[in-house]
PDB file of C-alpha atoms and ligand atoms in Angstrom:
ATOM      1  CA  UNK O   1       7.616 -36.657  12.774  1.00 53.00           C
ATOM      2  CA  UNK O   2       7.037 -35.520   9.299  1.00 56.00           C
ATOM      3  CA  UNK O   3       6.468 -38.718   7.609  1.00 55.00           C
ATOM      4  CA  UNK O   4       4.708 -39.963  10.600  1.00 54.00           C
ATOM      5  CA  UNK O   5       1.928 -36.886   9.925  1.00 53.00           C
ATOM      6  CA  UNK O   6       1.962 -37.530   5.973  1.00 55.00           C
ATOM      7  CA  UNK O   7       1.480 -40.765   6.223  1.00 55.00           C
ATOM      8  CA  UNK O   8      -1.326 -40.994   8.633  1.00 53.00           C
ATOM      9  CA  UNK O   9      -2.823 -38.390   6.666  1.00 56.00           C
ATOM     10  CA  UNK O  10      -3.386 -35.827   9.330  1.00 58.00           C
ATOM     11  CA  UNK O  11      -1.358 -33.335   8.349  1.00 61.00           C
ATOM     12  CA  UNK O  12      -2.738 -29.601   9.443  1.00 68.00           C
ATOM     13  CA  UNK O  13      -3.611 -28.139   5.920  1.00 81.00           C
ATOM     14  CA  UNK O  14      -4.311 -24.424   6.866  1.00 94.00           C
ATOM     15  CA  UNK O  15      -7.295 -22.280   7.765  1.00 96.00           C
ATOM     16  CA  UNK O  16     -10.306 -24.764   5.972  1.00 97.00           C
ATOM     17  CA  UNK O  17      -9.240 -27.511   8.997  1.00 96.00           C
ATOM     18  CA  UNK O  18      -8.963 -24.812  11.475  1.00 95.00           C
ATOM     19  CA  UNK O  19     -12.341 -23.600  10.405  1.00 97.00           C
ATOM     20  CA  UNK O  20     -14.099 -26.954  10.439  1.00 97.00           C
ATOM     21  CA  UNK O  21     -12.355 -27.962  13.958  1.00 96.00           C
ATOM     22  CA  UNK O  22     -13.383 -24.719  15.432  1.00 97.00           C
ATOM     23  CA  UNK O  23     -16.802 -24.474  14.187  1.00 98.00           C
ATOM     24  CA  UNK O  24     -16.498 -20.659  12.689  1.00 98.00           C
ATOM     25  CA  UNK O  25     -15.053 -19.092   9.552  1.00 98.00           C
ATOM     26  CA  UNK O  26     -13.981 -15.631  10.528  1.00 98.00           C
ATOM     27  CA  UNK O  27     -13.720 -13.833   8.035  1.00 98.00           C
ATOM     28  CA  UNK O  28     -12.326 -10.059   8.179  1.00 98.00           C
ATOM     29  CA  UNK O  29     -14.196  -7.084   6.143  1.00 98.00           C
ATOM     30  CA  UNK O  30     -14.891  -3.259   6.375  1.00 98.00           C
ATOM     31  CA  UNK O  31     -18.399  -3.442   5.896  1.00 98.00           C
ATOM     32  CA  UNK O  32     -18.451   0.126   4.448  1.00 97.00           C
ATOM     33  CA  UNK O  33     -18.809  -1.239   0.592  1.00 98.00           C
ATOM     34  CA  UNK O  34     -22.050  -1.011  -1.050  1.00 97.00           C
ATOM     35  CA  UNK O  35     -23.723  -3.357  -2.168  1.00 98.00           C
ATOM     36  CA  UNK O  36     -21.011  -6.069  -1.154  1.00 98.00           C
ATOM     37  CA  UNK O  37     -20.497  -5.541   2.648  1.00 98.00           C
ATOM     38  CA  UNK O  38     -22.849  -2.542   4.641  1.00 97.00           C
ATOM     39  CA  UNK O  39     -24.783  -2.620   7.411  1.00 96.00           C
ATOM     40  CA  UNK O  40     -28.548  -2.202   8.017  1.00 96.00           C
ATOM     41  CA  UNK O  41     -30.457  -0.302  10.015  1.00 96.00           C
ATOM     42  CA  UNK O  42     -30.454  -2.900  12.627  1.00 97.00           C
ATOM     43  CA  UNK O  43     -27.109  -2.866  12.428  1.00 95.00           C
ATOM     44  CA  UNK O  44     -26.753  -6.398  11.159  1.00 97.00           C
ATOM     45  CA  UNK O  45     -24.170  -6.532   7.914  1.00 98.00           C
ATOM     46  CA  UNK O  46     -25.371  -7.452   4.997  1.00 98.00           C
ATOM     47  CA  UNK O  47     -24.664  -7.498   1.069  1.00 98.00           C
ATOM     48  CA  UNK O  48     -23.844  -9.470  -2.197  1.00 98.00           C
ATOM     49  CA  UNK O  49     -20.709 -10.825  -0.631  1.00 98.00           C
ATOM     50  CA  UNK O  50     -21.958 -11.548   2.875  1.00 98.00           C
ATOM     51  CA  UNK O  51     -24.477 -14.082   0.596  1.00 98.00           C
ATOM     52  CA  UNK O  52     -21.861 -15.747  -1.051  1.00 99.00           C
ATOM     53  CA  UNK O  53     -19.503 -16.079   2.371  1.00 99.00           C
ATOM     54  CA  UNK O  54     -22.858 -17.461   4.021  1.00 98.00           C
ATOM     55  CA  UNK O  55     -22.953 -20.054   1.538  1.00 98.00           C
ATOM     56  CA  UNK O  56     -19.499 -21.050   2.041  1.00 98.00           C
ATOM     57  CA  UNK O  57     -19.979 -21.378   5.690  1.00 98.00           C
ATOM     58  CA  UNK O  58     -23.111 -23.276   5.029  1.00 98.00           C
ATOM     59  CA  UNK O  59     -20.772 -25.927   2.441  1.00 98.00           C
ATOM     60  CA  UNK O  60     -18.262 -26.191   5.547  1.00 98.00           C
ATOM     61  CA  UNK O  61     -20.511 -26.913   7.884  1.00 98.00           C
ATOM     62  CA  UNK O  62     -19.777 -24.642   9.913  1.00 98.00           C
ATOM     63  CA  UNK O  63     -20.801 -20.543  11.279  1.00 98.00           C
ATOM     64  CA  UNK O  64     -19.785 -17.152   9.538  1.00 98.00           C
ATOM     65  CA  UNK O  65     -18.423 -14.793  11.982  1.00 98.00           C
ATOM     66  CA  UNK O  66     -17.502 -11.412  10.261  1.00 98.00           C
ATOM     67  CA  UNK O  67     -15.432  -9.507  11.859  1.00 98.00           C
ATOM     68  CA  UNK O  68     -15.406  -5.801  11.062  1.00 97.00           C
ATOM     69  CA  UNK O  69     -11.948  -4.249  10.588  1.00 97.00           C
ATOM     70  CA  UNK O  70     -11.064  -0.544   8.977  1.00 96.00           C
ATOM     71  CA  UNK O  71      -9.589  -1.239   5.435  1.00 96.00           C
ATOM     72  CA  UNK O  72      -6.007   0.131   6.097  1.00 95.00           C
ATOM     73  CA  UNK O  73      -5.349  -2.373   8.560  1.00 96.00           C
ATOM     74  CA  UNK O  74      -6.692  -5.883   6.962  1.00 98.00           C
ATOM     75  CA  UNK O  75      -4.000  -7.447   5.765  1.00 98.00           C
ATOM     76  CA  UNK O  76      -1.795  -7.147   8.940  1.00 98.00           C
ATOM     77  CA  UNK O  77      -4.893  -8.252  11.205  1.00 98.00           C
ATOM     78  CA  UNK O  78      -5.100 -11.494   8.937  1.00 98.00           C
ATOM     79  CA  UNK O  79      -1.158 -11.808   9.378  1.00 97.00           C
ATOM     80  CA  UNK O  80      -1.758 -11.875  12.845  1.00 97.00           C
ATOM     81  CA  UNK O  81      -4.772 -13.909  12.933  1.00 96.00           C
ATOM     82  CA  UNK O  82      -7.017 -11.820  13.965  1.00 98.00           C
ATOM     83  CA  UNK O  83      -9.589 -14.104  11.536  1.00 98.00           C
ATOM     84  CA  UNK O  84      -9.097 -16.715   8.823  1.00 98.00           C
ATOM     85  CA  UNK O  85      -9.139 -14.662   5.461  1.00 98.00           C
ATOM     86  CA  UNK O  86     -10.262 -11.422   4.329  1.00 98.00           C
ATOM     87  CA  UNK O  87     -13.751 -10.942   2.359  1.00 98.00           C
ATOM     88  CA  UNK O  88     -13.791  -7.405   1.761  1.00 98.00           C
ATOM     89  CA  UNK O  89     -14.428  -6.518  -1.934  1.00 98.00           C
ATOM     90  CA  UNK O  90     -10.519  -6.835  -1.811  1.00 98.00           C
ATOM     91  CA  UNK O  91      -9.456  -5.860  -5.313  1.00 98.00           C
ATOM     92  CA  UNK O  92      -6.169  -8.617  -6.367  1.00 98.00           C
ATOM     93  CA  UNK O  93      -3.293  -6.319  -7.452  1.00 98.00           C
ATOM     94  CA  UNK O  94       0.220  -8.234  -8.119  1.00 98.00           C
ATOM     95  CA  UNK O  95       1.588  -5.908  -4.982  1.00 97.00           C
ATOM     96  CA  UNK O  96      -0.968  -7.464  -2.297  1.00 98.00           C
ATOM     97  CA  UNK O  97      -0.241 -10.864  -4.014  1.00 98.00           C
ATOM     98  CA  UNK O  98       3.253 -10.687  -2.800  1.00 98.00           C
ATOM     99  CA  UNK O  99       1.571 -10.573   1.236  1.00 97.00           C
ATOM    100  CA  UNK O 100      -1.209 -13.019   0.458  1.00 97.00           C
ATOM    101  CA  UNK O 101      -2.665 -16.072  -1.929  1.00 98.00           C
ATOM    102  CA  UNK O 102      -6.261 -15.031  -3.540  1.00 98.00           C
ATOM    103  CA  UNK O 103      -8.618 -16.948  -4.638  1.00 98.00           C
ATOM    104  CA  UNK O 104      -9.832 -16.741  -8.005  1.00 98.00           C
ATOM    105  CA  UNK O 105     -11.910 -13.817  -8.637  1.00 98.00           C
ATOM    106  CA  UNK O 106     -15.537 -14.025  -7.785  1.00 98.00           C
ATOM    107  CA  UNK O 107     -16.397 -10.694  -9.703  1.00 98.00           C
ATOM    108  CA  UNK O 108     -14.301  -7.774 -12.031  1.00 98.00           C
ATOM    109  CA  UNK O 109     -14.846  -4.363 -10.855  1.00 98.00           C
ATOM    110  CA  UNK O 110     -12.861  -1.432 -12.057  1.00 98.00           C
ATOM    111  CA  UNK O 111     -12.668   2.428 -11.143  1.00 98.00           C
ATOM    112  CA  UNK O 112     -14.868   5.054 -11.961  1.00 98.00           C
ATOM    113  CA  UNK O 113     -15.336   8.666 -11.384  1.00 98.00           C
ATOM    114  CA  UNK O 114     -18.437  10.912  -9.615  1.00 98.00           C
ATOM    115  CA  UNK O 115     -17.321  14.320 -10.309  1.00 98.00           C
ATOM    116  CA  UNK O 116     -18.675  17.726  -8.967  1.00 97.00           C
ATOM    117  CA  UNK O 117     -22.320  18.577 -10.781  1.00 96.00           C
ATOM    118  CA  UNK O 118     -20.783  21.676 -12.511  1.00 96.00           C
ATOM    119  CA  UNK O 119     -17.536  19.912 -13.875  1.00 98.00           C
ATOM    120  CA  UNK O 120     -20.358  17.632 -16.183  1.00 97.00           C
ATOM    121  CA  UNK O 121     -18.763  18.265 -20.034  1.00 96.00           C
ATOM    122  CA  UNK O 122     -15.744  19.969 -18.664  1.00 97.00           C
ATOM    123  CA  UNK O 123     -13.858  16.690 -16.757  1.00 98.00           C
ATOM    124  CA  UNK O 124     -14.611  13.633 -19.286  1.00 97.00           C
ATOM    125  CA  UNK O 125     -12.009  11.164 -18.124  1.00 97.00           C
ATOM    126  CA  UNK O 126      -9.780  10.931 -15.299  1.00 98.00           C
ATOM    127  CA  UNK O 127      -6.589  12.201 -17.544  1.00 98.00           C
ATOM    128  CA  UNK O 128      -9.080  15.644 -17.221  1.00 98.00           C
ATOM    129  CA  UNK O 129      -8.424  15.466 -13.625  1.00 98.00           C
ATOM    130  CA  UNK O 130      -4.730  15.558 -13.693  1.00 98.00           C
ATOM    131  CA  UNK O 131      -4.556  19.019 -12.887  1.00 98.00           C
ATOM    132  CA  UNK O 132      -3.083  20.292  -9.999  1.00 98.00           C
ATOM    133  CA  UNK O 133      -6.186  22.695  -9.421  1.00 98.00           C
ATOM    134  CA  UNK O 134      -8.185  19.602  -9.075  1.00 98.00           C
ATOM    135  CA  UNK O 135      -8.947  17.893  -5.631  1.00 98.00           C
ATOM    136  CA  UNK O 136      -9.979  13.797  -5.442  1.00 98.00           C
ATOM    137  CA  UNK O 137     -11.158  11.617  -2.998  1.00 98.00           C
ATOM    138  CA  UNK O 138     -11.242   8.087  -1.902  1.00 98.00           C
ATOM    139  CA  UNK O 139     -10.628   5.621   0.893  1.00 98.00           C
ATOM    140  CA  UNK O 140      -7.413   5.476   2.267  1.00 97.00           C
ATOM    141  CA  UNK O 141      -5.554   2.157   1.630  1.00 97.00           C
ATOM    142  CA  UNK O 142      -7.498   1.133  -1.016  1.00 98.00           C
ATOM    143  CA  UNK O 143      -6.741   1.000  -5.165  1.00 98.00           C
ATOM    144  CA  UNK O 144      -8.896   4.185  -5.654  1.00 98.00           C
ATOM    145  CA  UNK O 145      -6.276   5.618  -3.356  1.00 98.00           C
ATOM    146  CA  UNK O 146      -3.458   3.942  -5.164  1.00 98.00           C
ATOM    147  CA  UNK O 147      -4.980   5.048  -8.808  1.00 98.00           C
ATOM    148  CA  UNK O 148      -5.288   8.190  -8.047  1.00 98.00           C
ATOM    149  CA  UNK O 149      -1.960   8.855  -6.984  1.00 98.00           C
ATOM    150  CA  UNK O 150      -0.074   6.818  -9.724  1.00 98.00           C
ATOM    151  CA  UNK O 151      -2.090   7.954 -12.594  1.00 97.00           C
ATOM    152  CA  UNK O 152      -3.843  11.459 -11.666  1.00 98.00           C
ATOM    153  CA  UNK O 153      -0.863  12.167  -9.856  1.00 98.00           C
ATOM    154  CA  UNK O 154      -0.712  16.036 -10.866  1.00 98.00           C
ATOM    155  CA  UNK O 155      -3.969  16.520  -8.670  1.00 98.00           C
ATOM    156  CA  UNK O 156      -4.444  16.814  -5.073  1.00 98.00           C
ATOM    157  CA  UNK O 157      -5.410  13.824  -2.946  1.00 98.00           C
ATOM    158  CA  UNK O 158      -7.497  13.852   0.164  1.00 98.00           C
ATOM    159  CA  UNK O 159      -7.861  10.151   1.859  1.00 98.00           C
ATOM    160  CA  UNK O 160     -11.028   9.482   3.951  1.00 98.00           C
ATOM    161  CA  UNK O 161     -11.563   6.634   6.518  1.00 95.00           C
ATOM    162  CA  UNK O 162     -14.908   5.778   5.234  1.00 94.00           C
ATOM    163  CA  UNK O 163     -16.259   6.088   1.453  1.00 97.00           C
ATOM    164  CA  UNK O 164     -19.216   8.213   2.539  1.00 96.00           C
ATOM    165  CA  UNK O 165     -17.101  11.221   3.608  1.00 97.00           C
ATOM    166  CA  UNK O 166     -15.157  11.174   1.098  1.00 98.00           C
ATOM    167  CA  UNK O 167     -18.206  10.996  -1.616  1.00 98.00           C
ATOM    168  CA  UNK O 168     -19.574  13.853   1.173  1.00 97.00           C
ATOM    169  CA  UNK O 169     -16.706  16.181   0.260  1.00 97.00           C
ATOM    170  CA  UNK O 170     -17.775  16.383  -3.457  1.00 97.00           C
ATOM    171  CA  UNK O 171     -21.211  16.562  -3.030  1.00 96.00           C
ATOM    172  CA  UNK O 172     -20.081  19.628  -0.898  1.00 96.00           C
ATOM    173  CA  UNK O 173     -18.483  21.125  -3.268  1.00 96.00           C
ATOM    174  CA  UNK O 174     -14.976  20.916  -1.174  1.00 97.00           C
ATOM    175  CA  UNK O 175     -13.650  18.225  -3.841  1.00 98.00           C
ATOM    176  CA  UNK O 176     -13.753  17.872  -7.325  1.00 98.00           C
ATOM    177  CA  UNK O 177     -14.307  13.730  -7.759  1.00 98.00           C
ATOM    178  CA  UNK O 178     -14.527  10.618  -5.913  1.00 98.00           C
ATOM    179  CA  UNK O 179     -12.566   7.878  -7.275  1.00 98.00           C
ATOM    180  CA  UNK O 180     -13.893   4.142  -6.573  1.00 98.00           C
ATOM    181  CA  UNK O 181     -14.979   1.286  -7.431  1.00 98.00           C
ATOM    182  CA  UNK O 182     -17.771   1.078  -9.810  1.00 98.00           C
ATOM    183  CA  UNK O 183     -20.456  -0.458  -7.657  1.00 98.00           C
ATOM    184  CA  UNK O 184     -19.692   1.561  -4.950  1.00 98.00           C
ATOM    185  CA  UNK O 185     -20.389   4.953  -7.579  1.00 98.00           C
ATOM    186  CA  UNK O 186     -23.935   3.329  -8.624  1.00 96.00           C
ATOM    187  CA  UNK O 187     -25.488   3.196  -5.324  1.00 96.00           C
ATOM    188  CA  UNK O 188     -23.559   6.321  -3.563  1.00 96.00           C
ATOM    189  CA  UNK O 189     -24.929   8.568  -6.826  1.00 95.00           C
ATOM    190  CA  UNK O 190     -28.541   7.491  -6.307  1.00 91.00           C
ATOM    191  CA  UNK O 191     -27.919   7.526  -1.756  1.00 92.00           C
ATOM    192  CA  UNK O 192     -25.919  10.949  -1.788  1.00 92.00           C
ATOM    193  CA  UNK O 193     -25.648  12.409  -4.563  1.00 82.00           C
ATOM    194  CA  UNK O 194     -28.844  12.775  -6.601  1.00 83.00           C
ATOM    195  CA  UNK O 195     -28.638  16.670  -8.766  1.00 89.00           C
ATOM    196  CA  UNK O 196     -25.014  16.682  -7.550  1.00 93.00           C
ATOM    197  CA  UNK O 197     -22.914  14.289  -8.602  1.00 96.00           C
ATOM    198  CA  UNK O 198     -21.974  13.038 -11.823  1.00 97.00           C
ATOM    199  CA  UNK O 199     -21.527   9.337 -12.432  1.00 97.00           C
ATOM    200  CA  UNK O 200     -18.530   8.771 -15.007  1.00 98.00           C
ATOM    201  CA  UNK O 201     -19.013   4.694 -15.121  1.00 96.00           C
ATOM    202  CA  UNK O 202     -16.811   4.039 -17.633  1.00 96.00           C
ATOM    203  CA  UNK O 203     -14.113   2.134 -15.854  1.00 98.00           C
ATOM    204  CA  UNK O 204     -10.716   2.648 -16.442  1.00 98.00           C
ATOM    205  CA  UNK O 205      -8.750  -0.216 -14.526  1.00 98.00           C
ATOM    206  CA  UNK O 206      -8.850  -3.497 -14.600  1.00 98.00           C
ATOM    207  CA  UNK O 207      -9.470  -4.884 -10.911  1.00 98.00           C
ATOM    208  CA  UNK O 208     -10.936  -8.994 -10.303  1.00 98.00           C
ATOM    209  CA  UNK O 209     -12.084  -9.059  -6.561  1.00 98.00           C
ATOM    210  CA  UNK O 210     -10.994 -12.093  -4.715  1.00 99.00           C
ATOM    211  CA  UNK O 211     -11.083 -13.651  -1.107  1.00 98.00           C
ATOM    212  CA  UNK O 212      -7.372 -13.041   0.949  1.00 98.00           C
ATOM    213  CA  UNK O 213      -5.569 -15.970   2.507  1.00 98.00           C
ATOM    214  CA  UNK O 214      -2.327 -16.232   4.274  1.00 97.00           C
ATOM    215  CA  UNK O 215       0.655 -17.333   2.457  1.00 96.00           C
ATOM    216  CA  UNK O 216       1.181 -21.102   1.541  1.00 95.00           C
ATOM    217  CA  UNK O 217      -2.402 -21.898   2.167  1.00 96.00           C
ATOM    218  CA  UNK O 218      -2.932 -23.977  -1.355  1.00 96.00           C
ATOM    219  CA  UNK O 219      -5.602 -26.027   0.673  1.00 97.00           C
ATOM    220  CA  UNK O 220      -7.724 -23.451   1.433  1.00 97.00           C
ATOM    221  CA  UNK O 221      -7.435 -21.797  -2.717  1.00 98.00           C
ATOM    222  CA  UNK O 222      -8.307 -24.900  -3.663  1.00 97.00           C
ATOM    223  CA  UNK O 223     -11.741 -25.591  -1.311  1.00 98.00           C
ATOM    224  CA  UNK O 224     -12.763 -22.173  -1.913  1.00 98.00           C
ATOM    225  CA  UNK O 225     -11.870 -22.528  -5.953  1.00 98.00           C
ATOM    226  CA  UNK O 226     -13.856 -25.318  -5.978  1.00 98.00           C
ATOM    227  CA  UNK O 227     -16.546 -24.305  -4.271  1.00 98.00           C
ATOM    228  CA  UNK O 228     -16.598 -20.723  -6.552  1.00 98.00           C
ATOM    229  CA  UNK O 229     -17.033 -23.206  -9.621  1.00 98.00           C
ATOM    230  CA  UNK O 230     -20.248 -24.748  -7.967  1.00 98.00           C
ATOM    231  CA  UNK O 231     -22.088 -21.805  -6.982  1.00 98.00           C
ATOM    232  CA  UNK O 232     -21.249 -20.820 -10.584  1.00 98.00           C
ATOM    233  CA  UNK O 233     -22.640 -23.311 -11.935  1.00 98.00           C
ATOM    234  CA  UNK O 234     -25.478 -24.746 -10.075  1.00 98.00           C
ATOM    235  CA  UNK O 235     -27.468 -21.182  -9.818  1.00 98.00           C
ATOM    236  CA  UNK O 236     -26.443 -20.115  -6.384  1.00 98.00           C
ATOM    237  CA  UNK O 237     -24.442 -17.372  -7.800  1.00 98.00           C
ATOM    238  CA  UNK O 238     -26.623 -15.708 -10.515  1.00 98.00           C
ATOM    239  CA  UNK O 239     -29.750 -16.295  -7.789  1.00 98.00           C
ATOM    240  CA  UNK O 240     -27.466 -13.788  -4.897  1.00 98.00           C
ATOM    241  CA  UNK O 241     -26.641 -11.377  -7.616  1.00 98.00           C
ATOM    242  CA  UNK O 242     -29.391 -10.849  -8.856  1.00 98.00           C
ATOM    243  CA  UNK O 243     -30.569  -9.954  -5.411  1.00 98.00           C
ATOM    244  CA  UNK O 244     -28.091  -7.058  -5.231  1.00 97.00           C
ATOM    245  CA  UNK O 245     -27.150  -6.258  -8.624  1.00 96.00           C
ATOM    246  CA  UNK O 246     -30.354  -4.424 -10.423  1.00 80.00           C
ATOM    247  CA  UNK O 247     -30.339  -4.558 -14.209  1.00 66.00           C
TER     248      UNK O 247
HETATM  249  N1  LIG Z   1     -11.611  -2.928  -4.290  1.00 59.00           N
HETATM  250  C1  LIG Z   1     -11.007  -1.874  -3.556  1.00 59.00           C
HETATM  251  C2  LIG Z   1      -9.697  -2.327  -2.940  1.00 59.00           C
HETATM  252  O1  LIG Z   1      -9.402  -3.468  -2.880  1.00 59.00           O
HETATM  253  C3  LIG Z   1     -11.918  -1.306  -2.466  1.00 59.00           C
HETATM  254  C4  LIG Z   1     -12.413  -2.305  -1.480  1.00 59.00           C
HETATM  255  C5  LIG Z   1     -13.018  -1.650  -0.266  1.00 59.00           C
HETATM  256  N2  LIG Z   1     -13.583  -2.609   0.618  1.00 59.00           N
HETATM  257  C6  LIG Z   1     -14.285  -2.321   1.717  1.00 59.00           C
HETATM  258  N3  LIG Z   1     -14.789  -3.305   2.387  1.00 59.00           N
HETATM  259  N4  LIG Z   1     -14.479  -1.090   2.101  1.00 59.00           N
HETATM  260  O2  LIG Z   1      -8.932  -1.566  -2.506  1.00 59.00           O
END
């Protein structure tokens, strides 16, 4: 049966077929993540990664159906095939690599800090925060969650469903900082936080975003790899960030 399949060159190579056959690319996200992944006031979502997943649908030949999931959950609903990878500003740490294949990374983000108005001078780094007096927030199941419990792990932690709360809790004086990803920080200081937050945006990890695919599916790292490479390189990817990214 094997060689039969191999040699007639139909063998099922993973979600890309599946994709193709079916018409759709689902792809899984918590479109809570400015400016990748948010939705409008017409409640469509939108962002700098909903661009570059319309363009791959467009390359397949086929239609982008997002499918909103919360953040904690994303990897199991992909398990379970609930769509056919994650796009979700998904940062690729060595621990979620052991779960899932990544593409390669289609930008580098890292962590930053907005801090309570008053702290400004006092709280220049996150190794300031590691104070037990100290509160943070962040989103749970995410690596500002993870961060700020392996290396500001003196402080107290409070985990919010969605960013906005948790940036809500600072700006309301009931938390010291929000730890998150830098593009996150730039818009949420200007959206909630203008007098009252503090934008730190020096960031202090290392973390290359990348689209999540099941296990074993080389077929699909490759077509997406490839296709990453294009839009590099033919304009389509400097044209969409410039759309989101201001300079
Ligand atoms: N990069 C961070 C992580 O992987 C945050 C991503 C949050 N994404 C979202 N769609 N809310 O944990």
């Amino acid at each position: 049966l094997l060689s039969a399949c191999a040699l007639s060159g139909l063998a099922h190579a993973g979600m890309i077929d599946d994709a193709v056959k079916a018409g759709t690319l689902r792809v899984g996200m918590d479109p809570t993540y400015m400016p990748f992944e948010m939705t409008n006031k017409r409640g469509e979502i939108i962002g700098f990664e909903v661009d570059i997943l319309k363009e791959m649908a467009k390359a397949m030949g086929v239609k982008l159906e997002l499918v909103s999931t919360g953040y904690d959950g994303i990897i199991p609903a992909l398990l379970t095939n609930k769509f056919d990878m994650i796009g979700s500003g998904m940062t690729l740490t060595q621990e979620r690599n052991l779960r899932l294949n990544f593409s390669d990374p289609f930008i580098v983000v890292g962590q930053t800090l907005l801090i309570r108005k008053e702290l400004e001078g006092t709280i220049k780094s996150y190794k300031d925060l590691n104070d037990a007096k100290y509160r943070i927030t962040s989103k749970i199941g995410t690596t500002g969650e993870m961060v700020a419990k392996k290396r500001i792990s003196k402080a107290q932690y409070h985990g919010f469903d969605n960013e906005p709360e948790a940036v809500m809790d600072v700006v309301n004086n009931k938390a010291d900082a929000f730890i998150y990803d830098a593009p996150y920080n730039v818009v949420a200081v200007s959206k909630f936080g203008a007098g009252k937050l503090v934008y730190l945006d020096e960031p202090f990890t290392y973390e290359p975003l990348a689209f999540g695919l099941k296990k074993g599916d080389y077929d699909a790292v490759n077509w997406i790899n490839n296709f990453l490479t294009q839009i590099r390189n033919d304009g389509t990817y400097d044209r969409i960030h410039a759309k989101w990214f201001k300079k």
